[in-house]
mmCIF file of C-alpha atoms in Angstrom:
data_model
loop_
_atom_site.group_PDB
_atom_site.id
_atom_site.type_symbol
_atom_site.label_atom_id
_atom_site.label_comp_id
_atom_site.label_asym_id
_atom_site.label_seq_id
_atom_site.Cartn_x
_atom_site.Cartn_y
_atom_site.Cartn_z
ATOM 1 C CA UNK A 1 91.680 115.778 90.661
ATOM 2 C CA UNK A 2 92.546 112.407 90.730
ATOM 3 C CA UNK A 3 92.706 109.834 93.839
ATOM 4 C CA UNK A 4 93.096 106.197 94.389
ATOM 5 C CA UNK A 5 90.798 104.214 96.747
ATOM 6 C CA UNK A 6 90.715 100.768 97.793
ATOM 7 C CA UNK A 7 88.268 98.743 99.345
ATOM 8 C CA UNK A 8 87.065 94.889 99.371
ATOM 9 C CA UNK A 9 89.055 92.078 97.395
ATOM 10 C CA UNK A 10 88.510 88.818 96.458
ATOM 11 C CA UNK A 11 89.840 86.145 93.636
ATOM 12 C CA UNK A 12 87.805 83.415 91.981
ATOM 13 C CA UNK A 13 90.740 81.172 93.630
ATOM 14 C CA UNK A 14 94.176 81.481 95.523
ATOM 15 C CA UNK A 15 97.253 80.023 94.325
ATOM 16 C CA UNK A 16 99.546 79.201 97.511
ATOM 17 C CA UNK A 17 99.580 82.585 99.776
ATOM 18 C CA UNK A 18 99.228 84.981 96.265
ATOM 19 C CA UNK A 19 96.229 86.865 98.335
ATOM 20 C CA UNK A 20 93.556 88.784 96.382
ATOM 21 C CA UNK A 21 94.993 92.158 98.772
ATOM 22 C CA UNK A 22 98.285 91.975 97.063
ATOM 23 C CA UNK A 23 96.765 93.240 94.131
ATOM 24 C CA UNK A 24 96.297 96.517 95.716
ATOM 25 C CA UNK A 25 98.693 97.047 98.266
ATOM 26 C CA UNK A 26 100.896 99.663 96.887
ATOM 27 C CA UNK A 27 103.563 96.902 95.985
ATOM 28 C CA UNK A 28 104.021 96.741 92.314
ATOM 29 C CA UNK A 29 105.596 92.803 93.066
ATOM 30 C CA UNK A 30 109.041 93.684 90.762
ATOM 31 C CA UNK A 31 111.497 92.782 93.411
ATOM 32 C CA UNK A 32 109.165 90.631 95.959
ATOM 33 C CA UNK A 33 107.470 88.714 93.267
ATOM 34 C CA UNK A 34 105.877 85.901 95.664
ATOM 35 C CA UNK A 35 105.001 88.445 98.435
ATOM 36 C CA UNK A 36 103.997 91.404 96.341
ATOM 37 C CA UNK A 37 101.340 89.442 93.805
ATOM 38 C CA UNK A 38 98.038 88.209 93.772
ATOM 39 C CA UNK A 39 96.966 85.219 91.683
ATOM 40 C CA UNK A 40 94.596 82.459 90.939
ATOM 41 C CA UNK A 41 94.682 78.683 90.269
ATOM 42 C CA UNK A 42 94.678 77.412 86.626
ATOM 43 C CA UNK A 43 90.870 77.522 86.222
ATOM 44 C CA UNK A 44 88.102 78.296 83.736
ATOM 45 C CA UNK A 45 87.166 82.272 83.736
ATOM 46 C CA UNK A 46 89.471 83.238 86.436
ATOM 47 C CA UNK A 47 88.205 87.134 88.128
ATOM 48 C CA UNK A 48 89.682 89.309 90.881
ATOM 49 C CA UNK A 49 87.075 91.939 92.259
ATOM 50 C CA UNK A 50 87.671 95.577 94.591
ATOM 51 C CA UNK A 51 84.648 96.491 96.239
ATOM 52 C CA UNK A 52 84.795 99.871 96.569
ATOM 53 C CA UNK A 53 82.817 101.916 99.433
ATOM 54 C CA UNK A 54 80.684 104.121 96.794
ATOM 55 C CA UNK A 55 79.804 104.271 93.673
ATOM 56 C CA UNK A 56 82.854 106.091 92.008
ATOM 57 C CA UNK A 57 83.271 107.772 88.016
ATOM 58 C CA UNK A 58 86.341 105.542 87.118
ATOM 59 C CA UNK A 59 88.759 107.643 85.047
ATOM 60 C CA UNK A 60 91.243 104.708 84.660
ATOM 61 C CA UNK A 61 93.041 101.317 85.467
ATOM 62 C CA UNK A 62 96.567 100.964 86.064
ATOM 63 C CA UNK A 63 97.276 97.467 85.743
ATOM 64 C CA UNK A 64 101.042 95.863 86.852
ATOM 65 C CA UNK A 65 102.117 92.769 85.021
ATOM 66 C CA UNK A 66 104.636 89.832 86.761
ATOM 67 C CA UNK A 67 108.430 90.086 86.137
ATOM 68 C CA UNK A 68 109.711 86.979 86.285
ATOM 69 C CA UNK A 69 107.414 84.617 83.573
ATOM 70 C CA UNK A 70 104.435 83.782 82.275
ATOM 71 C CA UNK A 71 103.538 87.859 80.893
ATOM 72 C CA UNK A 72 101.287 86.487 78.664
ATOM 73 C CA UNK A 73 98.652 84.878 81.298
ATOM 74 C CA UNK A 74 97.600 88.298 81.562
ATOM 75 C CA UNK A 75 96.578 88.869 77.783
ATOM 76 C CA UNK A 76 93.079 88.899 76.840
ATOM 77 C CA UNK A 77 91.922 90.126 80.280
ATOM 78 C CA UNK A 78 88.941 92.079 80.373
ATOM 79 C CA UNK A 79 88.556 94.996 82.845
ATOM 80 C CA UNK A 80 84.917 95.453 84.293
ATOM 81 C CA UNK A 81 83.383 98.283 85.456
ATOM 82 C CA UNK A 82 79.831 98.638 87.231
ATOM 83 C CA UNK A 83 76.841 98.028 90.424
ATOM 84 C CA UNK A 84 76.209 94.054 89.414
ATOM 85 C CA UNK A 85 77.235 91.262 90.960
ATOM 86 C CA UNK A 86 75.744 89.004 88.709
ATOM 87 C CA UNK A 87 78.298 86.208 87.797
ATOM 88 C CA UNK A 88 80.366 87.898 90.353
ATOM 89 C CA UNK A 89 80.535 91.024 88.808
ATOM 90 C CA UNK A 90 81.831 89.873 85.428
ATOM 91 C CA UNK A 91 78.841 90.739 83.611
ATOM 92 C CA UNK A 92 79.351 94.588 83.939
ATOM 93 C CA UNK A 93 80.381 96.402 80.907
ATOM 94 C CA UNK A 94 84.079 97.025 79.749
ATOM 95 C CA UNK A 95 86.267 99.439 80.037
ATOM 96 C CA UNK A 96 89.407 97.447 78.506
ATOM 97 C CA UNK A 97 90.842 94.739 77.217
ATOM 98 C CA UNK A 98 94.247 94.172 77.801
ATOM 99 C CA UNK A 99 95.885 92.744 74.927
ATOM 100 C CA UNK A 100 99.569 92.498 76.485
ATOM 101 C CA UNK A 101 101.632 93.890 79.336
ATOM 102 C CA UNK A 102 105.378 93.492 78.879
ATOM 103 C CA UNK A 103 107.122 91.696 82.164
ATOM 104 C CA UNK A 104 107.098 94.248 85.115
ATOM 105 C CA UNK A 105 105.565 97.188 83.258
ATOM 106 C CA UNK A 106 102.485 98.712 84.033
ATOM 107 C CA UNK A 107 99.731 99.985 81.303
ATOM 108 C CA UNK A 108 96.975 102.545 81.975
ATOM 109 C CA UNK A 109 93.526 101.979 80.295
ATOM 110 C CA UNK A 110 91.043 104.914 80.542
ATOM 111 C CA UNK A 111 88.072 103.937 81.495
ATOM 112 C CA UNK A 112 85.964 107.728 80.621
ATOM 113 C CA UNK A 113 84.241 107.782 83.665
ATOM 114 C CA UNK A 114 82.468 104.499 83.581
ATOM 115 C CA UNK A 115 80.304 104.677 86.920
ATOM 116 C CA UNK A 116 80.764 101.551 89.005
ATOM 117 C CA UNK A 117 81.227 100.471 92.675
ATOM 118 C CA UNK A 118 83.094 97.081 91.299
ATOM 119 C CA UNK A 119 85.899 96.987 89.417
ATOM 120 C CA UNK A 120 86.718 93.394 88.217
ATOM 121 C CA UNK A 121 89.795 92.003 85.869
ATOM 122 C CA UNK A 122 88.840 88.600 84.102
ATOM 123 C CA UNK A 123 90.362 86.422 81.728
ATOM 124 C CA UNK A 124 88.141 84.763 79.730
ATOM 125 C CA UNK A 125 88.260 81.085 78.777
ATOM 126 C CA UNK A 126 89.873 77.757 80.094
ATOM 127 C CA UNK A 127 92.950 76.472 81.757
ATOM 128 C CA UNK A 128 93.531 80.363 82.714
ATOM 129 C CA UNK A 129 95.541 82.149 85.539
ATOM 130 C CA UNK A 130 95.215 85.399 86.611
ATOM 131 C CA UNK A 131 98.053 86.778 88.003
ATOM 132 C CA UNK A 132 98.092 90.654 89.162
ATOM 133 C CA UNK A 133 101.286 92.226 90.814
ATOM 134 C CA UNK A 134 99.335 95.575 91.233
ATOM 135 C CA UNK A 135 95.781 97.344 90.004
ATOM 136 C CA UNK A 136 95.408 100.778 90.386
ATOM 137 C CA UNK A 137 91.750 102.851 90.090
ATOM 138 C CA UNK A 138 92.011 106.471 89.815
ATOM 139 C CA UNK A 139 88.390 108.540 90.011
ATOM 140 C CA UNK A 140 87.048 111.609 88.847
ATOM 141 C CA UNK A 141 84.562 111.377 91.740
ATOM 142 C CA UNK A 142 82.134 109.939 93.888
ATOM 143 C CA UNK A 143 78.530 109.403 93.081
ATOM 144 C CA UNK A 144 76.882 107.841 95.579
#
């Protein structure tokens, strides 16, 4: 079976009070936009990271785009999967790129049961903002 768990959070950056633990906190963001999302400033190579308690199989990500603008600040993310936290854990391999999200849907990438205790979404490249309204990690199990 499958089960969601959350742990640790944290955001290269945070725009105003859009907290890295909005991200996962069972608000999708669709009718509380500015109390329900997480996001960072405009920056170079902008990450969000859960630290999760084990090492977990990762069947898949369930990633919720914004609903109000800007639905394309979340193309080209990459979602990471692994142990490292070298360059903050965006170093670990990929599960999936997200190529687009339409506004206030959420997409689910399978991930095959990439072992990882970090699971990080990126966006490569400068002048970027990551904005997340809600990321959900479903397991197969835990390793470690």
């Amino acid at each position: 079976t499958f089960k969601q768990i959350l742990g640790a959070v944290i955001q290269s950056s945070t725009s105003g009070d859009w907290f890295a633990e909005k991200a996962i906190d069972g608000n999708r963001g669709l009718q509380q936009l500015y109390t329900g999302c997480s996001s960072t400033h405009n920056q170079t190579n902008p990450w969000w990271r859960v630290a999760l308690p084990h090492i977990y199989r990762v069947s898949r990500v369930v990633d919720t785009n914004r609903n109000d603008c800007c639905t394309e600040q979340l193309n080209g993310a990459e979602i990471r999967i692994g142990n490292s936290l070298e360059n903050n854990g965006n170093n670990n391999p990929i599960c999936a790129v997200i190529p687009a999200i339409p506004a206030g849907e959420s997409y689910s990438y399978s991930c095959g049961g990439m072992e990882g205790r970090y699971v990080n979404l990126i966006i490569p490249g400068n002048m970027k903002i990551l904005t997340l309204c809600e990321v959900e990690h479903f397991f197969f199990c835990r390793l470690h």
